[in-house]
Short mmCIF file of C-alpha atoms in Angstrom, two decimals:
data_model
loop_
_atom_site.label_atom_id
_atom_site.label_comp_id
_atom_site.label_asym_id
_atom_site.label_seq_id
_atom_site.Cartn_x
_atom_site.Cartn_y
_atom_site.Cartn_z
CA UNK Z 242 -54.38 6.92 -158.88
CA UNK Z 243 -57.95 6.51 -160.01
CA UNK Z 244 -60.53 6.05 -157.76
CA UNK Z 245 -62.25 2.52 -157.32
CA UNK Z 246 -65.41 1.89 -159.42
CA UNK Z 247 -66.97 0.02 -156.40
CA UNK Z 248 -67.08 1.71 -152.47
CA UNK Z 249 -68.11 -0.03 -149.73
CA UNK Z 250 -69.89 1.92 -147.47
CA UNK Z 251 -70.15 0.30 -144.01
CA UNK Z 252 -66.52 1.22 -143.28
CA UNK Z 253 -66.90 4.67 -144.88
CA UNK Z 254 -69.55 4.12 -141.59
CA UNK Z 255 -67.10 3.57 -138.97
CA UNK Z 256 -64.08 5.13 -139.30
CA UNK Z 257 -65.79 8.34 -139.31
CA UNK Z 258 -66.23 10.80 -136.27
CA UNK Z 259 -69.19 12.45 -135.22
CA UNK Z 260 -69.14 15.36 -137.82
CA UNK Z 261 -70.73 18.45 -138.21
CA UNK Z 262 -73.18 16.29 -140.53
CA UNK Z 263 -74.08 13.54 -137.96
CA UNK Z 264 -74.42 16.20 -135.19
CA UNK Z 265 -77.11 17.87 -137.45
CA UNK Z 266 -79.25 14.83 -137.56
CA UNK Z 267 -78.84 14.02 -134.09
CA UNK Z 268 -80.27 17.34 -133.44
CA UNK Z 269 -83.20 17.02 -135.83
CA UNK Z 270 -84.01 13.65 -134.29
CA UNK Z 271 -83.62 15.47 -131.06
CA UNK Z 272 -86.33 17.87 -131.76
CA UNK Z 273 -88.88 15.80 -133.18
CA UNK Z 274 -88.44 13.30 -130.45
CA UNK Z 275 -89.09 16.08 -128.13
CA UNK Z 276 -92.50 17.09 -129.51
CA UNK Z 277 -93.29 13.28 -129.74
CA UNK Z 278 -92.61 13.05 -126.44
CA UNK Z 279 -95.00 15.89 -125.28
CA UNK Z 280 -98.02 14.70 -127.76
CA UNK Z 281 -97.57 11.54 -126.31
CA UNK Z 282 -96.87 12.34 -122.45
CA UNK Z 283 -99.32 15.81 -121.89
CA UNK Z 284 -102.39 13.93 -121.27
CA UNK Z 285 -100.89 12.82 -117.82
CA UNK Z 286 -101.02 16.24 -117.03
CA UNK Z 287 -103.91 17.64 -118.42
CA UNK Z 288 -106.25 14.51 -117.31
CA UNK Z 289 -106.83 16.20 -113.56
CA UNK Z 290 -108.78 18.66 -116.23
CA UNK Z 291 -109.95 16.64 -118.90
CA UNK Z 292 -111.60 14.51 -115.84
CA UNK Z 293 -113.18 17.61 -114.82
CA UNK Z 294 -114.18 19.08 -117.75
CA UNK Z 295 -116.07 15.46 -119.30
CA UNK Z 296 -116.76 13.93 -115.76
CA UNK Z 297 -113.93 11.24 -116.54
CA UNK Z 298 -113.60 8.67 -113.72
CA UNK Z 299 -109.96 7.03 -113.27
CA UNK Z 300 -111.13 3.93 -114.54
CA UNK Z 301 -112.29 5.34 -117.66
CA UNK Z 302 -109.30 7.90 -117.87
CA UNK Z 303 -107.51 4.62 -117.55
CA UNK Z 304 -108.52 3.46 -120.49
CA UNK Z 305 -108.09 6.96 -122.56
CA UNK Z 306 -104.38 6.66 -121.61
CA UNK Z 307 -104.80 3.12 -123.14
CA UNK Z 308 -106.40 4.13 -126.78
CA UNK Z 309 -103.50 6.21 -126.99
CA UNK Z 310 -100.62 3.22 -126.80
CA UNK Z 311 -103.01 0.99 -128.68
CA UNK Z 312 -102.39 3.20 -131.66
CA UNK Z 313 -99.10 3.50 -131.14
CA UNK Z 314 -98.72 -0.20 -130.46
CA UNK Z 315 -100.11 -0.54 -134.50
CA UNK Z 316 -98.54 2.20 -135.84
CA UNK Z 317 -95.67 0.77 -134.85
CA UNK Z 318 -95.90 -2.19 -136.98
CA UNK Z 319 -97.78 -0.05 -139.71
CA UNK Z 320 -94.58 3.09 -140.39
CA UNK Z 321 -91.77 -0.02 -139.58
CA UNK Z 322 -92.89 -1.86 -142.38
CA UNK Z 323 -93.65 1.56 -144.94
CA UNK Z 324 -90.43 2.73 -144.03
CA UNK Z 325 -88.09 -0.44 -145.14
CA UNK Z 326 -90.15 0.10 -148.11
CA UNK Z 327 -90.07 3.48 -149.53
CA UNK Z 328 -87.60 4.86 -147.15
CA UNK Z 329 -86.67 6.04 -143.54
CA UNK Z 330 -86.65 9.97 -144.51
CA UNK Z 331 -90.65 9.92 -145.79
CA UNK Z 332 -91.46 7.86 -143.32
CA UNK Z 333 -90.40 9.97 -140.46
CA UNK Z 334 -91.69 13.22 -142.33
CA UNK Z 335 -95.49 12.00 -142.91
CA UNK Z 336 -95.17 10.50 -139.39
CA UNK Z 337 -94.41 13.64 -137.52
CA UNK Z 338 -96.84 15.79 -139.99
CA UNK Z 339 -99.66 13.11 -139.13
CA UNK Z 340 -99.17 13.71 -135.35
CA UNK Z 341 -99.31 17.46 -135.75
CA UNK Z 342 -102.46 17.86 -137.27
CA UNK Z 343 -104.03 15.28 -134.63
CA UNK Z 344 -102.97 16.27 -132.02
CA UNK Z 345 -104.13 19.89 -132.91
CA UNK Z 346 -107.42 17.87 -133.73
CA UNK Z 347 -107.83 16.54 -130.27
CA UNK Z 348 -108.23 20.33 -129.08
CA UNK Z 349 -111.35 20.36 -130.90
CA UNK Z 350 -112.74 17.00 -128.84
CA UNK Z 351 -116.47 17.72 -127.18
CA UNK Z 352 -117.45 14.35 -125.91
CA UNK Z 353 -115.14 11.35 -124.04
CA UNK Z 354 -115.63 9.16 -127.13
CA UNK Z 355 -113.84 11.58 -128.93
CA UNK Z 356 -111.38 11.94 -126.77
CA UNK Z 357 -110.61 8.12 -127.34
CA UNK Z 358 -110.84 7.83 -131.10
CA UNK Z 359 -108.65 10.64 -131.54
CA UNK Z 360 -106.33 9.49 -129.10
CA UNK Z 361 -106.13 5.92 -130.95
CA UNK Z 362 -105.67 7.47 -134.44
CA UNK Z 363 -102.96 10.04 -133.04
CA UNK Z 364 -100.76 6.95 -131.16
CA UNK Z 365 -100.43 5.48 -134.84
CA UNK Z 366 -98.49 8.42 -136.05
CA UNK Z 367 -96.58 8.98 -132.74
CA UNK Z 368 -95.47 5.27 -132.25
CA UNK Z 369 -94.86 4.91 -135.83
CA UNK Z 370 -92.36 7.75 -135.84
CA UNK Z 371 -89.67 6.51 -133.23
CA UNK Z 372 -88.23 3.37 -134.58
CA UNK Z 373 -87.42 4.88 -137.64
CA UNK Z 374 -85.85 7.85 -136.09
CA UNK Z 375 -83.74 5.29 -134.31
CA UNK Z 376 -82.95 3.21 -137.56
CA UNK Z 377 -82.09 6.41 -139.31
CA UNK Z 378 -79.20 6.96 -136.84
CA UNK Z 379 -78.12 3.89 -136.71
CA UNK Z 380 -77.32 3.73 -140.36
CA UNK Z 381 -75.45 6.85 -140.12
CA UNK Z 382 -72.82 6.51 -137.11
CA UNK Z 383 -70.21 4.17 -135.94
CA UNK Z 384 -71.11 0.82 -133.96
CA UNK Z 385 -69.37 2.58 -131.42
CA UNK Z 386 -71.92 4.99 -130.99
CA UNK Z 387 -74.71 3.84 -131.31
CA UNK Z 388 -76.57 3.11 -127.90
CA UNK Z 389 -74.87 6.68 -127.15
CA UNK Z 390 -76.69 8.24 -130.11
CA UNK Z 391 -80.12 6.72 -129.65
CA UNK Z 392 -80.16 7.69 -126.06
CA UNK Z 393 -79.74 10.92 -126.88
CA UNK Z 394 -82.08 11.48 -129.47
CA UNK Z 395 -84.49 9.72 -126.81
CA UNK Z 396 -83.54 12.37 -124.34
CA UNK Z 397 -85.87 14.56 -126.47
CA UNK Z 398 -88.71 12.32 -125.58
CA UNK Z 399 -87.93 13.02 -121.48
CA UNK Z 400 -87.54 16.70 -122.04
CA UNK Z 401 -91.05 16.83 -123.89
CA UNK Z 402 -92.47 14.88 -121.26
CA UNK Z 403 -90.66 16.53 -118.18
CA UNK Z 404 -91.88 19.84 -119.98
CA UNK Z 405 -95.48 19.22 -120.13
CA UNK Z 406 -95.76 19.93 -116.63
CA UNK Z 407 -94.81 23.19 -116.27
CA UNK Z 408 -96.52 24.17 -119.78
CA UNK Z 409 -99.81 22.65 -118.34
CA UNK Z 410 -99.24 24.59 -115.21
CA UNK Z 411 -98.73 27.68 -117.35
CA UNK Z 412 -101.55 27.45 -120.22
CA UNK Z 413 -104.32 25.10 -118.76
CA UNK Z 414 -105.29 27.49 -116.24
CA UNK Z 415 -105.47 30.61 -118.46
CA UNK Z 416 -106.37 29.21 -121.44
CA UNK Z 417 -108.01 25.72 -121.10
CA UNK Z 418 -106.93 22.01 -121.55
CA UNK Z 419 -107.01 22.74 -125.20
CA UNK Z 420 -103.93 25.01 -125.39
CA UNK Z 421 -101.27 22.36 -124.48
CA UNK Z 422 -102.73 20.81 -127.73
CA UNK Z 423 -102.93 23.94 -129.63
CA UNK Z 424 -99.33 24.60 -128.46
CA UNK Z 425 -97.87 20.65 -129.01
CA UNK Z 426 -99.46 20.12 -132.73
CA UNK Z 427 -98.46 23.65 -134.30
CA UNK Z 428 -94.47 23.18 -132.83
CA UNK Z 429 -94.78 19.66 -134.64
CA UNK Z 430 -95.83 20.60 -137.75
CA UNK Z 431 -93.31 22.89 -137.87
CA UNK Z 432 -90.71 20.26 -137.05
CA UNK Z 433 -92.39 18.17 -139.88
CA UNK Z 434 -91.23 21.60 -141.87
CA UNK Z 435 -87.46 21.13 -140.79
CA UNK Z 436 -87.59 17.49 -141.45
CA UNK Z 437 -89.18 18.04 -145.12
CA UNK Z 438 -85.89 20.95 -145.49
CA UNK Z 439 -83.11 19.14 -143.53
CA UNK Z 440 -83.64 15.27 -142.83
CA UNK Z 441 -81.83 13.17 -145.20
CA UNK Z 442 -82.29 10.01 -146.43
CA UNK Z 443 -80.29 6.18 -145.40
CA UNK Z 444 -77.08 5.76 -146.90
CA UNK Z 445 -77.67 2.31 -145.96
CA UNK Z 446 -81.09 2.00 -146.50
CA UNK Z 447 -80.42 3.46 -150.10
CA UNK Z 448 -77.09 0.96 -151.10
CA UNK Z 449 -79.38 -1.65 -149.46
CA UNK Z 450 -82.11 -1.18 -151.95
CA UNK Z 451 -79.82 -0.64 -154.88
CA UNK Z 452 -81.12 3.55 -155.37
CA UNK Z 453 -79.50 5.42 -158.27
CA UNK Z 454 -75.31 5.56 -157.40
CA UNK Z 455 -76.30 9.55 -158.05
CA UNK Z 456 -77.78 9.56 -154.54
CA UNK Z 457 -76.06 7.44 -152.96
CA UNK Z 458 -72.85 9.53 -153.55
CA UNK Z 459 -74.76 12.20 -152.73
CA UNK Z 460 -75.22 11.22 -149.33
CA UNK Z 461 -71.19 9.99 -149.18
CA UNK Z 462 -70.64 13.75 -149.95
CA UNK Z 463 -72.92 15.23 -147.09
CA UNK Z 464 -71.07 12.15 -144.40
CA UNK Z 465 -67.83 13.17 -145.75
CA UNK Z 466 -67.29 16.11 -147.80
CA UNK Z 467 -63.42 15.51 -148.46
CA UNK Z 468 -63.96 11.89 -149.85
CA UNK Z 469 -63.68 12.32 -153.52
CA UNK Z 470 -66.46 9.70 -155.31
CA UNK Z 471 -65.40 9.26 -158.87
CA UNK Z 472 -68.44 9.08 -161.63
CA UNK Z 473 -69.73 5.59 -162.05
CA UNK Z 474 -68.68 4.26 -158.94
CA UNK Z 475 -71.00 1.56 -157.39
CA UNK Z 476 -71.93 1.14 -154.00
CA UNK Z 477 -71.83 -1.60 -151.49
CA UNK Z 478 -72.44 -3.27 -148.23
CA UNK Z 479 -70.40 -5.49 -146.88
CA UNK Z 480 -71.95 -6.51 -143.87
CA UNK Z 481 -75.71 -7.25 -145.82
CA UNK Z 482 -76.35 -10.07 -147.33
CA UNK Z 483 -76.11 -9.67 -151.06
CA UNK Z 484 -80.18 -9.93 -152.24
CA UNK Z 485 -81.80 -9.04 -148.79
CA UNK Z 486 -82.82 -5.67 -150.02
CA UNK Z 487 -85.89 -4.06 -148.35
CA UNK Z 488 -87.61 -3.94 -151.55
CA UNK Z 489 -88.46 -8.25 -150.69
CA UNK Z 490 -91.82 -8.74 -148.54
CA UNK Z 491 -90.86 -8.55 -145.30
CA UNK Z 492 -91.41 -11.74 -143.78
CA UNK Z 493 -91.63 -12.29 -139.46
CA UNK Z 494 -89.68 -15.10 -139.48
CA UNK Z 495 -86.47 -13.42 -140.08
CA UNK Z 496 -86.55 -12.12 -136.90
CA UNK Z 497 -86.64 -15.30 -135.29
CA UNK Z 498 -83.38 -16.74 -137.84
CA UNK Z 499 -80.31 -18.33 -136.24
CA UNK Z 500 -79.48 -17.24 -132.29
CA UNK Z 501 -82.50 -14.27 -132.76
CA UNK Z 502 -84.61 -17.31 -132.01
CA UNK Z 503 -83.38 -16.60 -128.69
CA UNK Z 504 -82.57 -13.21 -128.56
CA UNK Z 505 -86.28 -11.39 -130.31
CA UNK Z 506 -88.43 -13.11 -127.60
CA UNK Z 507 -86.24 -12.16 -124.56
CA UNK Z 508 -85.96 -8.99 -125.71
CA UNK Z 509 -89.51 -8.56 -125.86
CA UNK Z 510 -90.68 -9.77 -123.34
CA UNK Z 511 -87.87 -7.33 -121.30
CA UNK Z 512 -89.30 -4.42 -123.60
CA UNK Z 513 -92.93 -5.10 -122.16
CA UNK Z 514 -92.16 -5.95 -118.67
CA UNK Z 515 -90.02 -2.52 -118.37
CA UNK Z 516 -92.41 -0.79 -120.20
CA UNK Z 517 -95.70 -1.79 -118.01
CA UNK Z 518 -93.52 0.11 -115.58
CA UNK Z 519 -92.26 2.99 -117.05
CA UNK Z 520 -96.13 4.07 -118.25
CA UNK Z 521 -97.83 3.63 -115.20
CA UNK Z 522 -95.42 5.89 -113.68
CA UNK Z 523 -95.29 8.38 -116.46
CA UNK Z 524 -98.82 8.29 -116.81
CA UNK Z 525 -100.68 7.76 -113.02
CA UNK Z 526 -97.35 9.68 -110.98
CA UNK Z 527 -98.92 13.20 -111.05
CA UNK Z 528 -102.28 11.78 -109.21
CA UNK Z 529 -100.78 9.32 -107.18
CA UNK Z 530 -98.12 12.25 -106.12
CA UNK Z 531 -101.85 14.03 -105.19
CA UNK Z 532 -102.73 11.51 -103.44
CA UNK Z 533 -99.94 10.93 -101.25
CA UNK Z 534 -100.63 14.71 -100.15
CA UNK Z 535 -98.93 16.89 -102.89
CA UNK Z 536 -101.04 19.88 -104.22
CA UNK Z 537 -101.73 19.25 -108.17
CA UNK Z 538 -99.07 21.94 -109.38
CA UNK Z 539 -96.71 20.20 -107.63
CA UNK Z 540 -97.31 16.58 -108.33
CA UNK Z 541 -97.20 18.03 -111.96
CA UNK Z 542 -93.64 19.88 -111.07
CA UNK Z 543 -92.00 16.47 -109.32
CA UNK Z 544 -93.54 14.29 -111.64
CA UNK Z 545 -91.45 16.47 -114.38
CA UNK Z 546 -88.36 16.29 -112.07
CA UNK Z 547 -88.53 12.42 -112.11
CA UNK Z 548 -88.70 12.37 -116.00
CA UNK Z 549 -85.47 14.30 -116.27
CA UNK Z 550 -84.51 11.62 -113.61
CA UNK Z 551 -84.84 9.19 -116.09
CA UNK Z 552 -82.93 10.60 -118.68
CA UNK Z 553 -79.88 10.85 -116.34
CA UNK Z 554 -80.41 6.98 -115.97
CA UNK Z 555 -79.98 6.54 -119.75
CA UNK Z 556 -77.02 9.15 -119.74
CA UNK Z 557 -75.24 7.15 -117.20
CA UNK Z 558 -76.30 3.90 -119.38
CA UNK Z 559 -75.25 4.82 -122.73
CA UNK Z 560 -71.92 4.34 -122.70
CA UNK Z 561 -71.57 1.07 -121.16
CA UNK Z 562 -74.19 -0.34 -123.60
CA UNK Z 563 -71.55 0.88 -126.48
CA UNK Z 564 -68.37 -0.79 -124.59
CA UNK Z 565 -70.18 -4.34 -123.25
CA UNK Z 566 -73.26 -4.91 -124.72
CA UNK Z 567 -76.79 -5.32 -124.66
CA UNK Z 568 -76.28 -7.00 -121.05
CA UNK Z 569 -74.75 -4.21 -119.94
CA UNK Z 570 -79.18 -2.77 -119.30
CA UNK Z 571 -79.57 -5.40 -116.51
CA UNK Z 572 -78.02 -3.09 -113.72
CA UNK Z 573 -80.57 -0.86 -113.56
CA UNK Z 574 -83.53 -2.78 -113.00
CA UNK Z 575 -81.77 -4.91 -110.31
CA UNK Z 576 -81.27 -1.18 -108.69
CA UNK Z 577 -84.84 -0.56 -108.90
CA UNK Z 578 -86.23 -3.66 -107.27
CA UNK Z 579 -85.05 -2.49 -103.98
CA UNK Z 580 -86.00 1.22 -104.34
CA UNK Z 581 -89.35 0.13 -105.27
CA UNK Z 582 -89.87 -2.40 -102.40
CA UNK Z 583 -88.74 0.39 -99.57
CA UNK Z 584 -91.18 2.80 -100.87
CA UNK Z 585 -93.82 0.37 -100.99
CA UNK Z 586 -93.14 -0.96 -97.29
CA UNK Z 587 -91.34 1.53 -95.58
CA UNK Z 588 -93.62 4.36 -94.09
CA UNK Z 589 -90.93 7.29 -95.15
CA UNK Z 590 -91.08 10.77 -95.03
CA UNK Z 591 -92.37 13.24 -97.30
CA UNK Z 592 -88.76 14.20 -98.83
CA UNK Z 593 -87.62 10.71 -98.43
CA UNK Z 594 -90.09 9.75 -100.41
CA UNK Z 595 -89.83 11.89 -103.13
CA UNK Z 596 -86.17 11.35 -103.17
CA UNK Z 597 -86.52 7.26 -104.05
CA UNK Z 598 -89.07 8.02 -106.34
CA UNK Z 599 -86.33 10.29 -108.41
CA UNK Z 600 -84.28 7.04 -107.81
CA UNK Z 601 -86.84 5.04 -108.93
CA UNK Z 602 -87.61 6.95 -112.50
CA UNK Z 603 -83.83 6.73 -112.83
CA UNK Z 604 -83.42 3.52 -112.81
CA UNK Z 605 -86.26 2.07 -114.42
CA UNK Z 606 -86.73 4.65 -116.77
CA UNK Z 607 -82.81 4.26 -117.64
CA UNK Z 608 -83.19 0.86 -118.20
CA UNK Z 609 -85.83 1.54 -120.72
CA UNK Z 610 -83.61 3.87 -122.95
CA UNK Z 611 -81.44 1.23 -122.79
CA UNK Z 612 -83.91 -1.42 -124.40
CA UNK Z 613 -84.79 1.68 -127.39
CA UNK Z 614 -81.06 2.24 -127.86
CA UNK Z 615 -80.45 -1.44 -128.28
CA UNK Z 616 -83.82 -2.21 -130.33
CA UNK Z 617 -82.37 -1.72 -133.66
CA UNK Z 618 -79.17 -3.29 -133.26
CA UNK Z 619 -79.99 -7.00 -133.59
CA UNK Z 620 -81.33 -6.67 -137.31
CA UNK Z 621 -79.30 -5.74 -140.32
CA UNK Z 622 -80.35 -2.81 -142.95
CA UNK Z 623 -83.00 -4.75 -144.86
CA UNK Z 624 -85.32 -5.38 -141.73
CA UNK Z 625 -84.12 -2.99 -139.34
CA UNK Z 626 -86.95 -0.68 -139.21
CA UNK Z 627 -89.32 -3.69 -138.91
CA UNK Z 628 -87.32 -5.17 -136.24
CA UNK Z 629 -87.00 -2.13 -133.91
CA UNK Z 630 -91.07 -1.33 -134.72
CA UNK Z 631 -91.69 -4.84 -133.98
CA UNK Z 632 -90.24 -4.56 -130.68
CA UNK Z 633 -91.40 -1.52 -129.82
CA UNK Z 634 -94.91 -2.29 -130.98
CA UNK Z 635 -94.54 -5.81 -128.87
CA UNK Z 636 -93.62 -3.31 -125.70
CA UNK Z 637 -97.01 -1.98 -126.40
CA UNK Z 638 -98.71 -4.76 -124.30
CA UNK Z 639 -96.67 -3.64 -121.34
CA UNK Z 640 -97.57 -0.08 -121.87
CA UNK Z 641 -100.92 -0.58 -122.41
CA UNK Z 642 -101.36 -2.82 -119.44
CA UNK Z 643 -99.22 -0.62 -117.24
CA UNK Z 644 -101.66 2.56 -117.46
CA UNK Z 645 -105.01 0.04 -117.15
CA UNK Z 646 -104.03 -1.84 -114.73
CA UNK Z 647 -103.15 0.92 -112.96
CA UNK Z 648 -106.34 2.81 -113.51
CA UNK Z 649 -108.05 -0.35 -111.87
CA UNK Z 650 -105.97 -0.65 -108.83
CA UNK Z 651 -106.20 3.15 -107.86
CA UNK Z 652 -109.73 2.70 -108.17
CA UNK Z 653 -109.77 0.17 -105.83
CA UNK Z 654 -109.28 0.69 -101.88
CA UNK Z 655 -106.00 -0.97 -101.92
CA UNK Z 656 -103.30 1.89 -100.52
CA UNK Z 657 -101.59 3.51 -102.98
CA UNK Z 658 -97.83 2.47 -101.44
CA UNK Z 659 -98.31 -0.91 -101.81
CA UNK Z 660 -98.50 -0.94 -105.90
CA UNK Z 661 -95.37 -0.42 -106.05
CA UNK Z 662 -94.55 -3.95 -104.29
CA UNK Z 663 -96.14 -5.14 -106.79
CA UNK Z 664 -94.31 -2.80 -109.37
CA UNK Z 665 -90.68 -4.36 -108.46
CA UNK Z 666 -92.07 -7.88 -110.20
CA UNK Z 667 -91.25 -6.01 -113.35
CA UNK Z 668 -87.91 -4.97 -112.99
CA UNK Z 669 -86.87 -8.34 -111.64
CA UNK Z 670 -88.05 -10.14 -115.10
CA UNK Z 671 -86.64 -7.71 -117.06
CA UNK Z 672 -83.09 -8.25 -115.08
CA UNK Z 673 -83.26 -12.20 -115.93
CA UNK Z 674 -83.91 -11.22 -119.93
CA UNK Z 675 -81.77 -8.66 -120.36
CA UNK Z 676 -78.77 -11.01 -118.67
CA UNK Z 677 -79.66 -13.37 -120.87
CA UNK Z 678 -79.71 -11.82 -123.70
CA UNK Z 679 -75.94 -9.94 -122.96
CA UNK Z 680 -75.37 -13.72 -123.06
CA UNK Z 681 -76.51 -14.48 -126.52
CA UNK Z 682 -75.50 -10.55 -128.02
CA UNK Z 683 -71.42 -12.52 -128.15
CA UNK Z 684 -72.75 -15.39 -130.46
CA UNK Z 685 -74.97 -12.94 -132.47
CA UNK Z 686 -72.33 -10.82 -133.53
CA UNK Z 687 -69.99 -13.62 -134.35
CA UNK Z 688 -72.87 -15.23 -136.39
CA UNK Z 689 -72.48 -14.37 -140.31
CA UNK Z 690 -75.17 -11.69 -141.69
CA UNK Z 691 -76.37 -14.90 -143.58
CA UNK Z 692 -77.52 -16.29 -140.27
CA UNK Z 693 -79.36 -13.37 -139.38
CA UNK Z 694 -81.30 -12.33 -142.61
CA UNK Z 695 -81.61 -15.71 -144.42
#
């Protein structure tokens, strides 16, 4: 029996396992998500020496952290909408090659107003990068894995950040604040390397935007090397819309069509709330860990431990996400709001204390690889990289706020406990969105792709 001249490919999607092929780009994800994280993350541990070495006050290291997610906040929106246009594989290869070379570049900073506009230009690259990654993966494995998948490749970004410590303890006091750089931006262009040799390309993205059959049964070969693909055989998508190819101007409002109306502003105003959280303690925990009486090696060391805390959050997460939803996220920030209020009121002792705050970072970190593994999932093919950037980059606020406002308050005389009072506001927003919008997820998938593109 011949084989049919037209395939569709979204169940070729789902009925497949996670094969030696999938596995390959989850690891390749993996390990530029790892690097990410470090370029990203380091800072918080070098800035006890960057503050030393360029008389940097907190205030004003505040607001270094800050030029950082400002660039990543626009480079979100800048690679989401590139990479619905020319591709998710290019996208993600110039992204992670960008962030190399700059961050390598920041080693060469002599002056605090360097220090900033490299920062800035570097976030671009490194915020631009993730949603794509997560798009990628999305188009490549079963609905059924999804959250799973995403918060896996995101554990990268928790090991690069829980690993910063103990390089920084190792290198900066040999070799200078410049060597975590040196170190971070020559193991990322090398991953940019890998990409360039192993990362392929959407087979959604490229049926969406109608690419040469050639290719697209290409990539059917490398998902499924048994499936025989006849010549001339044309590919589809059954769950697009038939027209709402990537190759159209993207346009806002279509993340705002039908229940999204709803569901886009909840979710981002969850995303920011969670993420104000999540950066003041990734980036302030190693000097407020000082100041609660730890010597700096081992704020760095516990401050590492926590991150690693967090990624056993989104571990625990993942696979409820997959089997009930979006809504399924609100658990852990209604855990955190009473961790955070005991260890803002309750005069513990020094292991007690360190033990919530592992408690803490799990829970409120968890909850945040929750909202990246359920970013993409709202948007079909056409927009998906735009929606998930657009999200992220919307998070931004939060995580630019997070580090400032932080900055401000340490530099204040108010006691360093009692921020995090103030801290469990946060979670309990993002508990009231995220319930909400496990509400709306039902009526969103029911909804025709029509509803959601058109």
């Amino acid at each position: 029996m011949a084989e049919p001249t037209v395939i569709d490919v979204a169940p070729l999607i789902e009925r497949q396992r996670l094969t030696g092929f999938v596995m390959r780009l989850i690891v390749l994800s993996w390990v530029i998500t790892f690097f990410d994280g470090f370029d990203t993350n380091v800072i918080a541990f070098a800035a006890p020496y960057l503050a030393t070495a360029f008389k940097i006050d907190r205030a004003a290291m505040g607001y270094l952290f800050s030029a950082g997610l400002i660039g990543t906040m626009i480079g979100g929106f800048a690679f989401a909408y590139i990479g619905d246009r020319i591709g998710r594989r290019p996208s993600i290869i110039a992204a992670t090659a960008l962030f190399g070379l700059l961050t390598l570049i920041f080693a060469l900073s002599t002056s605090y107003t360097q220090l900033v506009v490299i920062r800035l230009i570097d976030g671009l690259a490194l915020g631009g990068m993730l949603p794509l990654c997560w798009a990628l993966n999305i188009e490549y494995v079963p609905r059924r894995f999804q959250a799973s998948v995403v918060t896996v490749i995101m554990l990268g970004y928790s090991f690069g950040v829980a690993i910063g410590g103990p390089i920084a303890n190792v290198l900066i006091p040999r070799y200078g604040w410049q060597s975590v750089y040196v170190f971070g931006g020559v193991c990322s262009l090398i991953a940019a390397a890998l990409l360039f040799a192993f990362l392929p390309e959407s087979i959604k993205f490229l049926t969406a935007t109608r690419a040469a059959p050639e290719r697209v049964a290409r990539s059917v070969r490398q998902m499924l090397p048994d499936f025989a693909v006849a010549p001339g055989t044309r590919f589809i998508l059954s769950d697009e819309r038939a027209g709402a190819a990537p190759t159209a101007p993207f346009r806002v409002s279509v993340l705002f069509a039908g229940v999204l109306k709803w569901v886009t502003p909840l979710f981002w105003f969850a995303y920011i709330v969670d993420s104000m959280a999540v950066f003041f303690l990734a980036t302030w925990s190693p000097l407020v860990f000082e100041a609660m009486g730890l010597t700096r090696a081992d704020a760095a060391s516990f401050a590492a431990v926590n991150s690693l805390g967090g990624a056993l959050g989104g571990l625990l997460l993942m696979r409820f996400i997959d089997n009930r939803g979006p809504g399924a996220i609100t658990i852990m920030p209604l855990l955190a709001i009473p961790l955070l209020l005991i260890v803002g009121s309750v005069d513990l002792g020094h292991w007690q204390f360190l033990v919530l705050m592992f408690l803490v970072f799990l829970t409120i970190v968890g909850g945040h690889y929750g909202m990246h593994s359920t970013s993409g999932l709202f948007y079909p093919t056409a927009y998906r990289a735009n929606g998930a950037g657009w999200a992220t980059s919307m998070a931004k606020i939060g995580s630019i706020a997070g580090p400032t406002l932080g900055g401000l308050i340490l530099a204040t005389k108010m006691p360093v406990r009692e921020i995090f009072i103030c801290l469990a506001l946060c979670p309990a927003l993002m508990a009231l969105c995220t319930w909400t919008i496990g509400r709306l997820y039902g009526s969103l998938r029911a909804a025709p792709a029509q509803a959601r593109v058109a």
